[in-house]
């Protein structure tokens, strides 16, 4: 990392030494997040395949050793897991703001994530679910605070280097996500699942070591607890937490004691919570009497974006479940005679993001100079139509593979590319519009609300799987595609109404 540092010329704001012209602490956070994403996306690439894997295939000699679950159960677990990562971002931000401060929260999160991957590296269903829970909690804690620490490095929102710094940080995220399936995925899928999970733990260990070794390069602000709990508040939180734990332990103790426990007793309550909590948060903010008329109007408009985003993520996040299962069982694993594991498909999205994000940034600026840039509402509509179109395309190879034929890998390459273009229309715009439309009172919390759209979308997928809906069937794929395209056209048709609710926000 030291080789990437250069000495700043006099007059450069920030630290004496810089990382590509930015404060030195950006290098620390860049590599910490890169390795954390390496561990997260590496494990995620293996997750569904490990869940459905059974014994060794006599024909191919491929390794089994997984949990031998059905595709429906595996999809439900995957969806619940991803949704919980984003759900935990809200309490993660709360811990950073009120208990530990951002820097301490990220350090603790790193240890929790590493322990989670280490648990996944141990055989057995019990250790698997312990590991999954630890990774979800740790990722939520880290996600909410490390971006805040990037902002701390700059001299307020007007620092001209700020946007460039976040762009570099975003590159680190996608770099880790791109490399992970090649390393963790190949080792796990082709050699041993648990060695793959162990490599993910090593990756998080590298990120944590980087963070701790160079923590002095970070802003002193990251050590401060902005709004610490009073002794009375701390006591109240501990009492409520203990009550929730006691109730959950009593309930599940009774269920187990009666011999009624199945995996659904754990998954269904979590999935329902992932749907109820986002709705409850939005309703609480919308009904706040302290919001003025303009803020109330913006919140009404924001609900349109929230629902649209939930529909988008419901389809998009199946790239790691429904599409991954199709890649593993029904897609050819060779190109020009070169063989590769199914986990490699998970590198396509970050590759396309890194390739296309600069193009989209240039395109929006070019259109803005011509006064032709699409509005936020139109960009959202485009994102929904594109993600729906990707599933309409998916129906074609699904039908081709119906007779056992292995389809060309280019079908999945095309689907992932269409989805990434949709993501670039919707996701960055969604982050931006969230900050612009947030009521002043909820300025910090609204970013967590945006992440709850992912939770709602993924929990919908999980609930459908738990209800016995075959998400790998062409009928359901067509229904989801139609829903996304319909939602996109609905937003487009009502764009003037939504724009009016947004007030002066474009």
CSV table of C-alpha atoms in Angstrom, one decimal, residues 189-503:
chain,number,residue,atom,x,y,z
A,189,UNK,CA,-16.3,-25.2,-6.0
A,190,UNK,CA,-13.5,-27.3,-7.5
A,191,UNK,CA,-11.5,-28.3,-4.4
A,192,UNK,CA,-13.4,-28.1,-1.1
A,193,UNK,CA,-16.3,-25.9,-0.1
A,194,UNK,CA,-14.9,-25.2,3.4
A,195,UNK,CA,-11.4,-24.3,2.0
A,196,UNK,CA,-13.2,-21.7,-0.1
A,197,UNK,CA,-15.0,-20.3,3.0
A,198,UNK,CA,-11.6,-20.3,4.8
A,199,UNK,CA,-10.0,-18.3,2.1
A,200,UNK,CA,-12.9,-15.7,2.5
A,201,UNK,CA,-11.9,-15.5,6.2
A,202,UNK,CA,-8.2,-14.9,5.2
A,203,UNK,CA,-9.4,-12.1,2.9
A,204,UNK,CA,-11.3,-10.4,5.8
A,205,UNK,CA,-8.3,-10.9,8.0
A,206,UNK,CA,-6.1,-9.1,5.4
A,207,UNK,CA,-8.6,-6.2,5.4
A,208,UNK,CA,-8.8,-6.1,9.2
A,209,UNK,CA,-4.9,-6.1,9.4
A,210,UNK,CA,-4.7,-3.2,6.9
A,211,UNK,CA,-7.3,-1.3,8.9
A,212,UNK,CA,-5.6,-1.8,12.3
A,213,UNK,CA,-2.1,-1.2,11.0
A,214,UNK,CA,-2.9,2.1,9.3
A,215,UNK,CA,-5.7,3.4,11.5
A,216,UNK,CA,-3.7,6.5,12.4
A,217,UNK,CA,-4.1,7.7,8.9
A,218,UNK,CA,-7.8,8.1,9.4
A,219,UNK,CA,-9.6,11.3,10.5
A,220,UNK,CA,-9.9,11.9,14.3
A,221,UNK,CA,-13.6,12.4,13.6
A,222,UNK,CA,-14.0,8.6,13.1
A,223,UNK,CA,-13.1,8.0,16.8
A,224,UNK,CA,-15.8,10.3,18.1
A,225,UNK,CA,-19.3,9.1,19.1
A,226,UNK,CA,-21.5,11.8,17.6
A,227,UNK,CA,-24.5,11.3,19.8
A,228,UNK,CA,-23.6,9.0,22.8
A,229,UNK,CA,-26.3,7.3,24.8
A,230,UNK,CA,-27.0,8.7,28.2
A,231,UNK,CA,-26.8,6.2,31.1
A,232,UNK,CA,-30.6,6.1,31.2
A,233,UNK,CA,-30.9,5.4,27.5
A,234,UNK,CA,-28.2,2.7,27.7
A,235,UNK,CA,-30.0,1.0,30.5
A,236,UNK,CA,-33.3,1.1,28.5
A,237,UNK,CA,-31.6,-0.4,25.4
A,238,UNK,CA,-30.1,-3.2,27.4
A,239,UNK,CA,-33.4,-4.0,29.1
A,240,UNK,CA,-35.3,-4.1,25.7
A,241,UNK,CA,-32.5,-6.2,24.1
A,242,UNK,CA,-32.6,-8.7,27.0
A,243,UNK,CA,-36.4,-8.9,26.8
A,244,UNK,CA,-36.3,-9.6,23.0
A,245,UNK,CA,-33.7,-12.3,23.5
A,246,UNK,CA,-35.6,-13.9,26.4
A,247,UNK,CA,-38.9,-14.0,24.4
A,248,UNK,CA,-37.1,-15.5,21.3
A,249,UNK,CA,-35.3,-18.1,23.4
A,250,UNK,CA,-38.6,-19.0,25.2
A,251,UNK,CA,-40.6,-19.3,22.0
A,252,UNK,CA,-38.0,-21.4,20.1
A,253,UNK,CA,-37.4,-23.5,23.3
A,254,UNK,CA,-41.1,-24.4,23.3
A,255,UNK,CA,-41.1,-25.2,19.5
A,256,UNK,CA,-38.0,-27.4,19.8
A,257,UNK,CA,-39.4,-29.1,23.0
A,258,UNK,CA,-42.6,-30.0,21.2
A,259,UNK,CA,-40.6,-31.5,18.3
A,260,UNK,CA,-42.1,-29.1,15.8
A,261,UNK,CA,-38.9,-27.2,14.8
A,262,UNK,CA,-38.0,-27.1,11.1
A,263,UNK,CA,-35.9,-24.6,9.2
A,264,UNK,CA,-39.0,-22.6,8.2
A,265,UNK,CA,-39.6,-21.7,11.9
A,266,UNK,CA,-36.4,-19.6,11.6
A,267,UNK,CA,-36.7,-18.4,8.1
A,268,UNK,CA,-40.3,-17.3,8.0
A,269,UNK,CA,-40.2,-14.9,11.0
A,270,UNK,CA,-37.0,-13.3,9.7
A,271,UNK,CA,-38.5,-12.9,6.2
A,272,UNK,CA,-41.6,-11.4,7.5
A,273,UNK,CA,-39.6,-9.0,9.7
A,274,UNK,CA,-37.6,-8.0,6.6
A,275,UNK,CA,-40.9,-7.0,5.0
A,276,UNK,CA,-42.6,-5.4,8.0
A,277,UNK,CA,-39.7,-3.3,9.3
A,278,UNK,CA,-39.2,-1.3,6.0
A,279,UNK,CA,-42.9,-0.6,5.9
A,280,UNK,CA,-43.0,0.4,9.6
A,281,UNK,CA,-40.0,2.7,9.2
A,282,UNK,CA,-41.6,4.5,6.2
A,283,UNK,CA,-44.9,4.8,8.0
A,284,UNK,CA,-43.3,6.2,11.1
A,285,UNK,CA,-41.4,8.9,9.1
A,286,UNK,CA,-44.5,9.7,7.0
A,287,UNK,CA,-46.7,10.2,10.1
A,288,UNK,CA,-44.3,12.4,11.9
A,289,UNK,CA,-46.3,15.6,12.7
A,290,UNK,CA,-43.1,17.6,12.9
A,291,UNK,CA,-42.5,17.3,9.2
A,292,UNK,CA,-43.6,20.4,7.2
A,293,UNK,CA,-45.8,20.2,4.1
A,294,UNK,CA,-42.9,20.1,1.7
A,295,UNK,CA,-41.2,17.3,3.6
A,296,UNK,CA,-44.4,15.3,3.7
A,297,UNK,CA,-44.8,15.7,0.0
A,298,UNK,CA,-41.3,14.6,-0.7
A,299,UNK,CA,-41.8,11.5,1.5
A,300,UNK,CA,-44.9,10.6,-0.5
A,301,UNK,CA,-42.9,10.9,-3.7
A,302,UNK,CA,-40.0,8.9,-2.1
A,303,UNK,CA,-42.4,5.9,-1.5
A,304,UNK,CA,-42.7,5.5,-5.3
A,305,UNK,CA,-38.9,5.2,-5.5
A,306,UNK,CA,-38.8,2.8,-2.6
A,307,UNK,CA,-41.3,0.4,-4.0
A,308,UNK,CA,-39.7,0.6,-7.5
A,309,UNK,CA,-36.3,-0.2,-5.9
A,310,UNK,CA,-37.7,-3.1,-4.0
A,311,UNK,CA,-39.1,-4.6,-7.3
A,312,UNK,CA,-35.7,-4.0,-9.0
A,313,UNK,CA,-33.7,-5.7,-6.2
A,314,UNK,CA,-36.1,-8.6,-6.0
A,315,UNK,CA,-35.0,-9.6,-9.5
A,316,UNK,CA,-31.5,-8.3,-9.6
A,317,UNK,CA,-30.3,-10.2,-6.5
A,318,UNK,CA,-31.4,-13.4,-8.0
A,319,UNK,CA,-28.2,-13.2,-9.9
A,320,UNK,CA,-26.6,-15.1,-7.0
A,321,UNK,CA,-29.4,-17.6,-6.7
A,322,UNK,CA,-31.7,-18.4,-9.6
A,323,UNK,CA,-29.1,-17.4,-12.3
A,324,UNK,CA,-26.3,-19.1,-10.3
A,325,UNK,CA,-28.2,-22.4,-10.2
A,326,UNK,CA,-28.9,-22.1,-13.9
A,327,UNK,CA,-25.2,-21.5,-14.6
A,328,UNK,CA,-24.3,-24.5,-12.5
A,329,UNK,CA,-26.7,-27.0,-14.0
A,330,UNK,CA,-27.8,-25.9,-17.4
A,331,UNK,CA,-25.0,-23.7,-18.9
A,332,UNK,CA,-22.0,-25.0,-20.7
A,333,UNK,CA,-18.8,-24.6,-18.7
A,334,UNK,CA,-16.4,-24.2,-21.5
A,335,UNK,CA,-15.5,-21.4,-24.0
A,336,UNK,CA,-13.2,-22.2,-26.9
A,337,UNK,CA,-12.2,-25.3,-25.1
A,338,UNK,CA,-11.4,-23.5,-21.9
A,339,UNK,CA,-13.3,-24.8,-18.8
A,340,UNK,CA,-14.3,-22.7,-15.9
A,341,UNK,CA,-16.5,-23.1,-12.7
A,342,UNK,CA,-20.0,-21.7,-12.4
A,343,UNK,CA,-18.9,-19.3,-9.7
A,344,UNK,CA,-17.0,-17.2,-12.2
A,345,UNK,CA,-20.3,-15.8,-13.5
A,346,UNK,CA,-20.5,-13.8,-10.3
A,347,UNK,CA,-17.5,-11.7,-11.5
A,348,UNK,CA,-19.5,-10.3,-14.5
A,349,UNK,CA,-21.5,-7.7,-12.6
A,350,UNK,CA,-18.5,-6.0,-10.9
A,351,UNK,CA,-16.6,-6.2,-14.2
A,352,UNK,CA,-19.5,-4.5,-16.1
A,353,UNK,CA,-19.9,-1.9,-13.3
A,354,UNK,CA,-16.2,-0.9,-13.5
A,355,UNK,CA,-16.3,-0.8,-17.3
A,356,UNK,CA,-19.7,1.0,-17.8
A,357,UNK,CA,-19.9,3.3,-14.8
A,358,UNK,CA,-17.4,5.9,-16.3
A,359,UNK,CA,-19.4,5.7,-19.6
A,360,UNK,CA,-22.7,6.4,-17.8
A,361,UNK,CA,-21.1,9.3,-15.8
A,362,UNK,CA,-19.9,10.8,-19.1
A,363,UNK,CA,-23.3,10.2,-20.8
A,364,UNK,CA,-25.3,11.9,-18.1
A,365,UNK,CA,-23.0,15.0,-18.1
A,366,UNK,CA,-23.1,15.1,-22.0
A,367,UNK,CA,-26.9,15.0,-21.9
A,368,UNK,CA,-27.0,17.6,-19.1
A,369,UNK,CA,-25.0,20.0,-21.2
A,370,UNK,CA,-27.5,19.6,-24.0
A,371,UNK,CA,-30.3,20.0,-21.5
A,372,UNK,CA,-31.5,16.5,-22.4
A,373,UNK,CA,-30.5,14.4,-19.3
A,374,UNK,CA,-33.4,12.2,-18.2
A,375,UNK,CA,-35.0,13.0,-14.8
A,376,UNK,CA,-34.6,10.8,-11.8
A,377,UNK,CA,-38.1,9.4,-12.4
A,378,UNK,CA,-37.2,8.4,-15.9
A,379,UNK,CA,-33.9,6.9,-14.9
A,380,UNK,CA,-35.8,4.7,-12.4
A,381,UNK,CA,-38.3,3.7,-15.0
A,382,UNK,CA,-35.4,2.7,-17.3
A,383,UNK,CA,-33.8,0.6,-14.6
A,384,UNK,CA,-37.0,-1.3,-14.0
A,385,UNK,CA,-37.7,-1.9,-17.6
A,386,UNK,CA,-34.1,-3.2,-18.2
A,387,UNK,CA,-34.1,-5.6,-15.2
A,388,UNK,CA,-37.5,-6.9,-16.4
A,389,UNK,CA,-36.1,-7.2,-19.9
A,390,UNK,CA,-33.2,-9.3,-18.6
A,391,UNK,CA,-35.6,-11.9,-17.2
A,392,UNK,CA,-37.6,-11.9,-20.5
A,393,UNK,CA,-34.2,-12.7,-22.2
A,394,UNK,CA,-33.7,-15.4,-19.5
A,395,UNK,CA,-36.8,-17.3,-20.6
A,396,UNK,CA,-35.2,-18.1,-24.0
A,397,UNK,CA,-32.2,-20.1,-22.6
A,398,UNK,CA,-34.5,-21.7,-20.0
A,399,UNK,CA,-36.7,-23.1,-22.7
A,400,UNK,CA,-33.6,-24.2,-24.7
A,401,UNK,CA,-32.3,-26.1,-21.7
A,402,UNK,CA,-35.6,-27.8,-21.1
A,403,UNK,CA,-34.5,-31.0,-22.9
A,404,UNK,CA,-31.2,-31.2,-21.1
A,405,UNK,CA,-29.2,-29.1,-23.6
A,406,UNK,CA,-26.4,-27.0,-22.1
A,407,UNK,CA,-26.8,-23.4,-23.4
A,408,UNK,CA,-24.1,-21.0,-24.4
A,409,UNK,CA,-22.5,-19.0,-21.5
A,410,UNK,CA,-23.2,-15.9,-23.6
A,411,UNK,CA,-26.8,-16.0,-22.6
A,412,UNK,CA,-25.9,-15.4,-19.0
A,413,UNK,CA,-23.2,-12.8,-20.0
A,414,UNK,CA,-26.0,-10.9,-21.8
A,415,UNK,CA,-28.4,-11.1,-18.9
A,416,UNK,CA,-25.9,-9.9,-16.3
A,417,UNK,CA,-24.9,-7.0,-18.7
A,418,UNK,CA,-28.5,-5.9,-19.1
A,419,UNK,CA,-29.0,-6.0,-15.3
A,420,UNK,CA,-25.9,-4.0,-14.7
A,421,UNK,CA,-27.0,-1.3,-17.1
A,422,UNK,CA,-30.3,-1.2,-15.2
A,423,UNK,CA,-28.4,-1.0,-11.9
A,424,UNK,CA,-26.4,2.0,-13.2
A,425,UNK,CA,-29.6,3.8,-14.2
A,426,UNK,CA,-31.2,3.1,-10.8
A,427,UNK,CA,-28.8,2.5,-7.9
A,428,UNK,CA,-26.5,5.7,-8.0
A,429,UNK,CA,-29.6,7.8,-8.7
A,430,UNK,CA,-31.4,6.2,-5.8
A,431,UNK,CA,-28.6,7.0,-3.4
A,432,UNK,CA,-28.6,10.6,-4.6
A,433,UNK,CA,-32.3,11.2,-4.5
A,434,UNK,CA,-32.5,9.7,-1.0
A,435,UNK,CA,-30.1,12.4,0.3
A,436,UNK,CA,-32.0,15.1,-1.6
A,437,UNK,CA,-35.5,14.1,-0.5
A,438,UNK,CA,-34.7,13.2,3.1
A,439,UNK,CA,-36.5,15.3,5.7
A,440,UNK,CA,-33.9,17.3,7.7
A,441,UNK,CA,-34.8,15.4,10.9
A,442,UNK,CA,-34.1,12.1,9.3
A,443,UNK,CA,-31.1,13.1,7.1
A,444,UNK,CA,-28.8,10.4,8.6
A,445,UNK,CA,-31.4,7.6,8.8
A,446,UNK,CA,-32.7,7.9,5.3
A,447,UNK,CA,-29.6,6.2,3.8
A,448,UNK,CA,-30.5,3.2,5.9
A,449,UNK,CA,-34.1,3.5,4.6
A,450,UNK,CA,-32.7,3.2,1.0
A,451,UNK,CA,-30.9,-0.1,2.0
A,452,UNK,CA,-34.2,-1.3,3.4
A,453,UNK,CA,-35.6,-1.4,-0.2
A,454,UNK,CA,-33.0,-4.2,-0.9
A,455,UNK,CA,-34.3,-6.0,2.3
A,456,UNK,CA,-37.9,-5.7,1.1
A,457,UNK,CA,-37.1,-7.0,-2.3
A,458,UNK,CA,-35.0,-9.9,-1.2
A,459,UNK,CA,-37.5,-10.9,1.5
A,460,UNK,CA,-40.2,-11.0,-1.1
A,461,UNK,CA,-38.1,-13.5,-3.0
A,462,UNK,CA,-37.4,-15.5,0.2
A,463,UNK,CA,-41.1,-15.6,1.1
A,464,UNK,CA,-42.1,-16.8,-2.3
A,465,UNK,CA,-39.5,-19.6,-2.1
A,466,UNK,CA,-40.7,-20.6,1.4
A,467,UNK,CA,-44.3,-20.6,0.1
A,468,UNK,CA,-43.4,-23.3,-2.4
A,469,UNK,CA,-43.2,-21.0,-5.5
A,470,UNK,CA,-40.6,-22.4,-8.0
A,471,UNK,CA,-38.5,-19.3,-8.8
A,472,UNK,CA,-36.6,-21.4,-11.3
A,473,UNK,CA,-39.7,-22.0,-13.5
A,474,UNK,CA,-40.3,-20.0,-16.7
A,475,UNK,CA,-43.8,-19.0,-15.5
A,476,UNK,CA,-42.5,-17.2,-12.4
A,477,UNK,CA,-39.6,-15.7,-14.3
A,478,UNK,CA,-42.1,-14.3,-16.8
A,479,UNK,CA,-44.3,-12.9,-14.0
A,480,UNK,CA,-41.4,-11.2,-12.3
A,481,UNK,CA,-40.2,-9.7,-15.6
A,482,UNK,CA,-43.8,-8.5,-16.4
A,483,UNK,CA,-44.0,-6.9,-12.9
A,484,UNK,CA,-40.8,-5.0,-13.3
A,485,UNK,CA,-41.7,-3.7,-16.8
A,486,UNK,CA,-45.2,-2.8,-15.7
A,487,UNK,CA,-43.8,-0.9,-12.7
A,488,UNK,CA,-41.3,0.9,-15.0
A,489,UNK,CA,-44.0,2.0,-17.4
A,490,UNK,CA,-46.3,3.0,-14.4
A,491,UNK,CA,-43.6,5.3,-13.0
A,492,UNK,CA,-43.0,6.8,-16.4
A,493,UNK,CA,-46.7,7.4,-17.1
A,494,UNK,CA,-47.1,9.1,-13.6
A,495,UNK,CA,-43.7,10.9,-13.8
A,496,UNK,CA,-45.3,14.4,-13.7
A,497,UNK,CA,-47.2,13.5,-10.6
A,498,UNK,CA,-44.1,12.1,-8.9
A,499,UNK,CA,-42.0,15.0,-10.0
A,500,UNK,CA,-44.6,17.4,-8.5
A,501,UNK,CA,-44.4,15.5,-5.1
A,502,UNK,CA,-40.6,15.9,-5.2
A,503,UNK,CA,-40.8,19.7,-5.1
